[in-house]
PDB file of C-alpha atoms in Angstrom:
ATOM      1  CA  GLU M 213      83.465  79.020-123.897  1.00 67.00           C
ATOM      2  CA  ASP M 214      87.268  79.186-124.079  1.00 69.00           C
ATOM      3  CA  LYS M 215      88.584  82.328-123.444  1.00 82.00           C
ATOM      4  CA  VAL M 216      92.117  83.913-122.738  1.00 88.00           C
ATOM      5  CA  VAL M 217      92.793  87.170-121.614  1.00 91.00           C
ATOM      6  CA  GLN M 218      95.721  89.434-121.775  1.00 94.00           C
ATOM      7  CA  SER M 219      96.835  91.977-119.670  1.00 95.00           C
ATOM      8  CA  PRO M 220      97.805  95.202-119.925  1.00 96.00           C
ATOM      9  CA  LEU M 221      96.502  95.886-123.515  1.00 93.00           C
ATOM     10  CA  SER M 222      98.841  98.449-123.679  1.00 96.00           C
ATOM     11  CA  LEU M 223     101.976  99.526-121.700  1.00 96.00           C
ATOM     12  CA  VAL M 224     104.873 102.399-122.040  1.00 97.00           C
ATOM     13  CA  VAL M 225     108.036 102.464-120.447  1.00 97.00           C
ATOM     14  CA  HIS M 226     111.628 103.336-120.564  1.00 97.00           C
ATOM     15  CA  GLU M 227     114.464 101.199-122.040  1.00 97.00           C
ATOM     16  CA  GLY M 228     116.410  99.463-119.736  1.00 97.00           C
ATOM     17  CA  ASP M 229     112.815  98.853-117.594  1.00 97.00           C
ATOM     18  CA  THR M 230     111.547  95.203-116.458  1.00 97.00           C
ATOM     19  CA  VAL M 231     108.354  94.331-117.697  1.00 97.00           C
ATOM     20  CA  THR M 232     106.431  91.486-116.660  1.00 97.00           C
ATOM     21  CA  LEU M 233     103.265  90.778-119.285  1.00 98.00           C
ATOM     22  CA  ASN M 234     100.362  88.502-117.937  1.00 97.00           C
ATOM     23  CA  CYS M 235      98.142  86.057-120.120  1.00 95.00           C
ATOM     24  CA  SER M 236      95.193  83.983-118.231  1.00 93.00           C
ATOM     25  CA  TYR M 237      92.912  81.067-119.912  1.00 88.00           C
ATOM     26  CA  GLU M 238      89.427  79.372-119.442  1.00 85.00           C
ATOM     27  CA  VAL M 239      90.214  76.163-121.106  1.00 78.00           C
ATOM     28  CA  THR M 240      88.143  73.269-121.146  1.00 77.00           C
ATOM     29  CA  ASN M 241      91.585  70.937-123.029  1.00 80.00           C
ATOM     30  CA  PHE M 242      94.874  72.662-122.605  1.00 82.00           C
ATOM     31  CA  ARG M 243      97.204  71.526-124.953  1.00 82.00           C
ATOM     32  CA  SER M 244     100.087  74.051-125.266  1.00 86.00           C
ATOM     33  CA  LEU M 245     100.342  78.068-124.147  1.00 88.00           C
ATOM     34  CA  LEU M 246     102.557  80.094-126.892  1.00 90.00           C
ATOM     35  CA  TRP M 247     103.741  84.029-127.148  1.00 93.00           C
ATOM     36  CA  TYR M 248     104.461  85.886-130.214  1.00 94.00           C
ATOM     37  CA  LYS M 249     106.308  88.861-131.145  1.00 95.00           C
ATOM     38  CA  GLN M 250     103.793  91.403-134.139  1.00 94.00           C
ATOM     39  CA  GLU M 251     104.992  93.829-134.944  1.00 91.00           C
ATOM     40  CA  LYS M 252     104.036  95.781-137.743  1.00 80.00           C
ATOM     41  CA  LYS M 253     103.937  92.916-139.433  1.00 84.00           C
ATOM     42  CA  ALA M 254     103.395  88.663-139.240  1.00 90.00           C
ATOM     43  CA  PRO M 255     103.494  87.252-135.724  1.00 92.00           C
ATOM     44  CA  THR M 256     106.510  85.543-135.199  1.00 91.00           C
ATOM     45  CA  PHE M 257     107.202  82.973-132.277  1.00 89.00           C
ATOM     46  CA  LEU M 258     108.684  83.812-129.518  1.00 92.00           C
ATOM     47  CA  PHE M 259     107.773  80.153-127.070  1.00 88.00           C
ATOM     48  CA  MET M 260     105.732  77.212-126.217  1.00 89.00           C
ATOM     49  CA  LEU M 261     104.992  76.051-122.768  1.00 89.00           C
ATOM     50  CA  THR M 262     103.022  73.335-122.526  1.00 85.00           C
ATOM     51  CA  SER M 263     104.127  71.581-118.316  1.00 77.00           C
ATOM     52  CA  SER M 264     104.002  74.079-115.250  1.00 80.00           C
ATOM     53  CA  GLY M 265     107.058  75.755-113.064  1.00 80.00           C
ATOM     54  CA  ILE M 266     109.665  75.054-116.265  1.00 81.00           C
ATOM     55  CA  GLU M 267     110.776  78.377-116.900  1.00 87.00           C
ATOM     56  CA  LYS M 268     111.875  79.261-120.952  1.00 90.00           C
ATOM     57  CA  LYS M 269     114.400  81.871-121.508  1.00 90.00           C
ATOM     58  CA  SER M 270     115.712  83.607-124.392  1.00 90.00           C
ATOM     59  CA  GLY M 271     118.088  86.335-124.085  1.00 94.00           C
ATOM     60  CA  ARG M 272     116.271  89.022-121.750  1.00 96.00           C
ATOM     61  CA  LEU M 273     113.248  87.045-122.861  1.00 96.00           C
ATOM     62  CA  SER M 274     111.544  84.016-120.450  1.00 96.00           C
ATOM     63  CA  SER M 275     108.055  82.638-119.894  1.00 95.00           C
ATOM     64  CA  ILE M 276     106.644  80.590-117.277  1.00 94.00           C
ATOM     65  CA  LEU M 277     103.505  79.115-117.321  1.00 91.00           C
ATOM     66  CA  ASP M 278     101.209  78.011-113.969  1.00 89.00           C
ATOM     67  CA  LYS M 279      98.839  75.453-115.093  1.00 82.00           C
ATOM     68  CA  LYS M 280      97.350  74.900-111.780  1.00 84.00           C
ATOM     69  CA  GLU M 281      96.384  78.710-111.354  1.00 83.00           C
ATOM     70  CA  LEU M 282      95.923  78.646-115.308  1.00 87.00           C
ATOM     71  CA  PHE M 283      98.204  82.075-116.313  1.00 91.00           C
ATOM     72  CA  SER M 284     101.633  82.519-118.055  1.00 94.00           C
ATOM     73  CA  ILE M 285     103.805  85.904-117.486  1.00 96.00           C
ATOM     74  CA  LEU M 286     106.076  86.704-120.350  1.00 97.00           C
ATOM     75  CA  ASN M 287     109.048  88.777-118.531  1.00 97.00           C
ATOM     76  CA  ILE M 288     111.206  91.203-120.968  1.00 97.00           C
ATOM     77  CA  THR M 289     114.305  92.298-118.956  1.00 97.00           C
ATOM     78  CA  ALA M 290     116.615  95.628-119.598  1.00 97.00           C
ATOM     79  CA  THR M 291     114.195  96.214-122.528  1.00 97.00           C
ATOM     80  CA  GLN M 292     115.202  98.008-125.940  1.00 97.00           C
ATOM     81  CA  THR M 293     113.000 100.331-128.269  1.00 96.00           C
ATOM     82  CA  GLY M 294     113.616  97.360-130.424  1.00 96.00           C
ATOM     83  CA  ASP M 295     110.903  95.376-128.098  1.00 97.00           C
ATOM     84  CA  SER M 296     108.493  97.615-128.712  1.00 97.00           C
ATOM     85  CA  ALA M 297     105.264  95.575-129.633  1.00 97.00           C
ATOM     86  CA  VAL M 298     102.135  93.638-129.523  1.00 95.00           C
ATOM     87  CA  TYR M 299     102.846  90.584-127.822  1.00 97.00           C
ATOM     88  CA  LEU M 300     100.114  87.862-128.252  1.00 95.00           C
ATOM     89  CA  CYS M 301      99.546  85.134-126.261  1.00 94.00           C
ATOM     90  CA  ALA M 302      97.612  81.716-127.643  1.00 90.00           C
ATOM     91  CA  PHE M 303      96.472  78.537-126.580  1.00 85.00           C
ATOM     92  CA  HIS M 304      95.806  75.185-127.732  1.00 82.00           C
ATOM     93  CA  THR M 305      93.039  72.652-127.338  1.00 78.00           C
ATOM     94  CA  GLY M 306      92.719  69.625-129.087  1.00 66.00           C
ATOM     95  CA  ASN M 307      90.843  71.372-131.905  1.00 67.00           C
ATOM     96  CA  GLN M 308      91.386  74.969-131.734  1.00 75.00           C
ATOM     97  CA  PHE M 309      93.744  77.580-131.159  1.00 80.00           C
ATOM     98  CA  TYR M 310      92.490  80.676-129.496  1.00 85.00           C
ATOM     99  CA  PHE M 311      95.135  84.275-129.946  1.00 89.00           C
ATOM    100  CA  GLY M 312      94.298  86.712-126.772  1.00 90.00           C
ATOM    101  CA  THR M 313      94.206  90.554-127.889  1.00 87.00           C
ATOM    102  CA  GLY M 314      97.373  91.502-126.886  1.00 93.00           C
ATOM    103  CA  THR M 315      99.741  93.843-124.979  1.00 96.00           C
ATOM    104  CA  SER M 316     100.987  96.849-126.621  1.00 95.00           C
ATOM    105  CA  LEU M 317     104.770  97.473-125.354  1.00 97.00           C
ATOM    106  CA  THR M 318     106.393 100.404-126.374  1.00 97.00           C
ATOM    107  CA  VAL M 319     109.832 101.565-124.921  1.00 97.00           C
ATOM    108  CA  ILE M 320     111.075 104.493-125.208  1.00 97.00           C
ATOM    109  CA  PRO M 321     114.629 105.651-124.827  1.00 94.00           C
TER     110      PRO M 321
ATOM    111  CA  ASP H  10     112.481  77.667-147.109  1.00 62.00           C
ATOM    112  CA  ALA H  11     110.936  81.240-148.447  1.00 79.00           C
ATOM    113  CA  GLY H  12     108.699  80.886-146.118  1.00 92.00           C
ATOM    114  CA  VAL H  13     104.486  80.953-145.917  1.00 95.00           C
ATOM    115  CA  ILE H  14     103.364  82.767-148.940  1.00 97.00           C
ATOM    116  CA  GLN H  15     100.959  84.682-148.955  1.00 97.00           C
ATOM    117  CA  SER H  16      98.598  87.227-152.334  1.00 96.00           C
ATOM    118  CA  PRO H  17      98.062  89.037-153.062  1.00 96.00           C
ATOM    119  CA  ARG H  18      99.600  91.575-150.014  1.00 95.00           C
ATOM    120  CA  HIS H  19      97.058  94.269-150.480  1.00 96.00           C
ATOM    121  CA  GLU H  20      93.061  94.120-151.879  1.00 96.00           C
ATOM    122  CA  VAL H  21      91.096  96.690-152.129  1.00 96.00           C
ATOM    123  CA  THR H  22      87.831  96.266-153.751  1.00 96.00           C
ATOM    124  CA  GLU H  23      84.283  97.353-154.093  1.00 96.00           C
ATOM    125  CA  MET H  24      81.632  95.939-151.433  1.00 96.00           C
ATOM    126  CA  GLY H  25      80.061  93.128-153.475  1.00 96.00           C
ATOM    127  CA  GLN H  26      82.509  91.676-155.476  1.00 97.00           C
ATOM    128  CA  GLU H  27      84.094  88.372-155.037  1.00 97.00           C
ATOM    129  CA  VAL H  28      88.051  88.249-153.349  1.00 97.00           C
ATOM    130  CA  THR H  29      90.141  85.415-153.617  1.00 98.00           C
ATOM    131  CA  LEU H  30      93.238  85.386-151.129  1.00 98.00           C
ATOM    132  CA  ARG H  31      96.040  82.558-151.485  1.00 98.00           C
ATOM    133  CA  CYS H  32      98.185  80.776-149.827  1.00 98.00           C
ATOM    134  CA  LYS H  33     101.704  78.547-149.874  1.00 97.00           C
ATOM    135  CA  PRO H  34     102.750  77.461-147.023  1.00 96.00           C
ATOM    136  CA  ILE H  35     105.559  75.856-146.070  1.00 93.00           C
ATOM    137  CA  SER H  36     107.038  72.503-147.746  1.00 92.00           C
ATOM    138  CA  GLY H  37     106.465  69.942-145.634  1.00 89.00           C
ATOM    139  CA  HIS H  38     104.085  71.390-143.034  1.00 91.00           C
ATOM    140  CA  ASP H  39     100.818  69.549-142.577  1.00 90.00           C
ATOM    141  CA  TYR H  40      98.946  71.838-141.205  1.00 91.00           C
ATOM    142  CA  LEU H  41      97.714  75.417-142.798  1.00 94.00           C
ATOM    143  CA  PHE H  42      95.275  78.085-141.290  1.00 94.00           C
ATOM    144  CA  TRP H  43      93.468  81.045-141.970  1.00 96.00           C
ATOM    145  CA  TYR H  44      93.243  83.884-139.894  1.00 95.00           C
ATOM    146  CA  ARG H  45      91.500  87.480-139.644  1.00 95.00           C
ATOM    147  CA  GLN H  46      93.040  90.514-137.539  1.00 93.00           C
ATOM    148  CA  THR H  47      91.303  93.643-136.871  1.00 90.00           C
ATOM    149  CA  MET H  48      91.267  96.015-134.050  1.00 84.00           C
ATOM    150  CA  MET H  49      87.939  95.089-133.128  1.00 83.00           C
ATOM    151  CA  ARG H  50      88.870  91.532-132.528  1.00 83.00           C
ATOM    152  CA  GLY H  51      92.079  91.019-132.476  1.00 85.00           C
ATOM    153  CA  LEU H  52      93.386  88.019-134.087  1.00 89.00           C
ATOM    154  CA  GLU H  53      90.409  85.301-134.820  1.00 89.00           C
ATOM    155  CA  LEU H  54      90.979  81.605-136.274  1.00 90.00           C
ATOM    156  CA  LEU H  55      88.774  81.179-139.013  1.00 93.00           C
ATOM    157  CA  ILE H  56      89.649  77.314-140.314  1.00 94.00           C
ATOM    158  CA  TYR H  57      92.349  75.001-140.322  1.00 93.00           C
ATOM    159  CA  PHE H  58      93.389  72.118-142.409  1.00 94.00           C
ATOM    160  CA  ASN H  59      95.352  68.880-141.362  1.00 91.00           C
ATOM    161  CA  ASN H  60      96.688  67.107-144.492  1.00 92.00           C
ATOM    162  CA  ASN H  61      94.128  69.174-146.548  1.00 94.00           C
ATOM    163  CA  VAL H  62      91.539  68.152-145.267  1.00 94.00           C
ATOM    164  CA  PRO H  63      89.219  70.838-143.268  1.00 93.00           C
ATOM    165  CA  ILE H  64      89.137  69.647-139.523  1.00 89.00           C
ATOM    166  CA  ASP H  65      87.323  72.570-137.414  1.00 86.00           C
ATOM    167  CA  ASP H  66      85.898  75.724-139.664  1.00 89.00           C
ATOM    168  CA  SER H  67      84.189  76.572-136.786  1.00 85.00           C
ATOM    169  CA  GLY H  68      85.159  80.412-137.107  1.00 87.00           C
ATOM    170  CA  MET H  69      84.389  80.862-140.416  1.00 90.00           C
ATOM    171  CA  PRO H  70      81.986  83.561-139.506  1.00 85.00           C
ATOM    172  CA  GLU H  71      79.293  82.641-142.255  1.00 84.00           C
ATOM    173  CA  ASP H  72      78.117  81.598-145.968  1.00 90.00           C
ATOM    174  CA  ARG H  73      80.337  84.198-147.733  1.00 95.00           C
ATOM    175  CA  PHE H  74      83.076  83.035-146.834  1.00 96.00           C
ATOM    176  CA  SER H  75      84.897  79.269-147.763  1.00 96.00           C
ATOM    177  CA  ALA H  76      87.976  77.774-148.024  1.00 97.00           C
ATOM    178  CA  LYS H  77      89.825  74.992-150.148  1.00 97.00           C
ATOM    179  CA  MET H  78      93.371  73.239-149.805  1.00 97.00           C
ATOM    180  CA  PRO H  79      93.410  71.252-153.430  1.00 96.00           C
ATOM    181  CA  ASN H  80      96.747  70.282-152.391  1.00 95.00           C
ATOM    182  CA  ALA H  81      99.697  70.065-149.526  1.00 94.00           C
ATOM    183  CA  SER H  82     101.547  73.145-151.369  1.00 95.00           C
ATOM    184  CA  PHE H  83      98.121  75.854-152.199  1.00 96.00           C
ATOM    185  CA  SER H  84      95.160  77.076-150.199  1.00 98.00           C
ATOM    186  CA  THR H  85      92.396  79.732-151.394  1.00 98.00           C
ATOM    187  CA  LEU H  86      90.196  81.771-149.320  1.00 98.00           C
ATOM    188  CA  LYS H  87      87.302  83.174-150.755  1.00 97.00           C
ATOM    189  CA  ILE H  88      84.763  85.897-149.893  1.00 97.00           C
ATOM    190  CA  GLN H  89      81.657  86.344-152.406  1.00 96.00           C
ATOM    191  CA  PRO H  90      80.294  89.046-152.274  1.00 96.00           C
ATOM    192  CA  SER H  91      82.394  90.779-150.118  1.00 96.00           C
ATOM    193  CA  GLU H  92      81.353  93.522-147.511  1.00 96.00           C
ATOM    194  CA  PRO H  93      82.933  96.669-146.134  1.00 96.00           C
ATOM    195  CA  ARG H  94      83.409  94.602-142.243  1.00 95.00           C
ATOM    196  CA  ASP H  95      85.507  92.115-143.869  1.00 96.00           C
ATOM    197  CA  SER H  96      87.927  94.869-144.497  1.00 97.00           C
ATOM    198  CA  ALA H  97      91.051  93.488-141.868  1.00 96.00           C
ATOM    199  CA  VAL H  98      94.098  91.769-142.721  1.00 96.00           C
ATOM    200  CA  TYR H  99      93.809  88.293-143.119  1.00 97.00           C
ATOM    201  CA  PHE H 100      97.125  85.613-142.436  1.00 96.00           C
ATOM    202  CA  CYS H 101      98.016  81.883-143.156  1.00 97.00           C
ATOM    203  CA  ALA H 102      99.816  80.646-141.422  1.00 94.00           C
ATOM    204  CA  SER H 103     101.680  76.886-141.413  1.00 93.00           C
ATOM    205  CA  ARG H 104     102.891  74.214-139.277  1.00 88.00           C
ATOM    206  CA  ALA H 105     105.351  71.181-138.860  1.00 82.00           C
ATOM    207  CA  PRO H 106     104.056  67.534-137.787  1.00 76.00           C
ATOM    208  CA  SER H 107     104.376  67.887-134.139  1.00 68.00           C
ATOM    209  CA  GLY H 108     102.784  65.634-131.334  1.00 54.00           C
ATOM    210  CA  PRO H 109      99.678  65.994-129.562  1.00 48.00           C
ATOM    211  CA  GLN H 110     100.845  68.685-127.385  1.00 48.00           C
ATOM    212  CA  GLY H 111     101.360  71.025-130.407  1.00 55.00           C
ATOM    213  CA  GLY H 112     103.867  73.479-132.837  1.00 68.00           C
ATOM    214  CA  GLU H 113     104.836  76.669-133.476  1.00 80.00           C
ATOM    215  CA  GLN H 114     102.633  77.435-136.270  1.00 87.00           C
ATOM    216  CA  PHE H 115     104.934  79.823-139.024  1.00 90.00           C
ATOM    217  CA  PHE H 116     102.637  82.916-140.091  1.00 93.00           C
ATOM    218  CA  GLY H 117     102.764  84.535-143.639  1.00 95.00           C
ATOM    219  CA  PRO H 118     103.591  88.159-144.169  1.00 94.00           C
ATOM    220  CA  GLY H 119      99.481  89.091-144.635  1.00 96.00           C
ATOM    221  CA  THR H 120      97.175  90.052-146.736  1.00 97.00           C
ATOM    222  CA  ARG H 121      95.480  93.685-145.703  1.00 96.00           C
ATOM    223  CA  LEU H 122      91.800  93.545-147.663  1.00 97.00           C
ATOM    224  CA  THR H 123      89.903  96.679-147.483  1.00 97.00           C
ATOM    225  CA  VAL H 124      86.139  96.679-148.800  1.00 97.00           C
ATOM    226  CA  LEU H 125      84.361  99.797-150.263  1.00 96.00           C
TER     227      LEU H 125
END
């Protein structure tokens, strides 16, 4: 059965800290892995990863995929209170999208 | 572009009533997805359409749920009869035509459904 597991479930850090969020998956027909940020509304897209070892960056956020070990990480450096959200990992197979239950990040001043 | 539009934004109904949720995807997008999100189960894909045709409805929980997409700019998700356990936020998302490796989905604001 295809599935995706995120860890940790929740995380509380201070502003300025660096965090690493993990996403591991088991799929039978991997096509892409996506990261989303969800605040008190709909998820918003962060990254799409399809190839191993190639880092995607956007400002303080970066992500990388390891297709051999079946995981991805999302790094956030110099965290800010505006980074507080649930971060969702999802993967796309031939016919389905599966989302993890997310990591809830709280950044305190 | 206004993005994905969903209506209503909030719906409160009594058990046994019929509920219809509506979605207008982004113009030009050929994929449309319906998701349900709860604290217990997270975000679950219910059904998705490609070019108005249902491709995979394996996530639809039971026969009380049905979805249609009569044209490229409109889709509905219907629950009949509704039950308290259907209470959740229902998201619609759309995606532009893309290659076989998939692409970004744009989510609507969601409909928060409460069934009493």
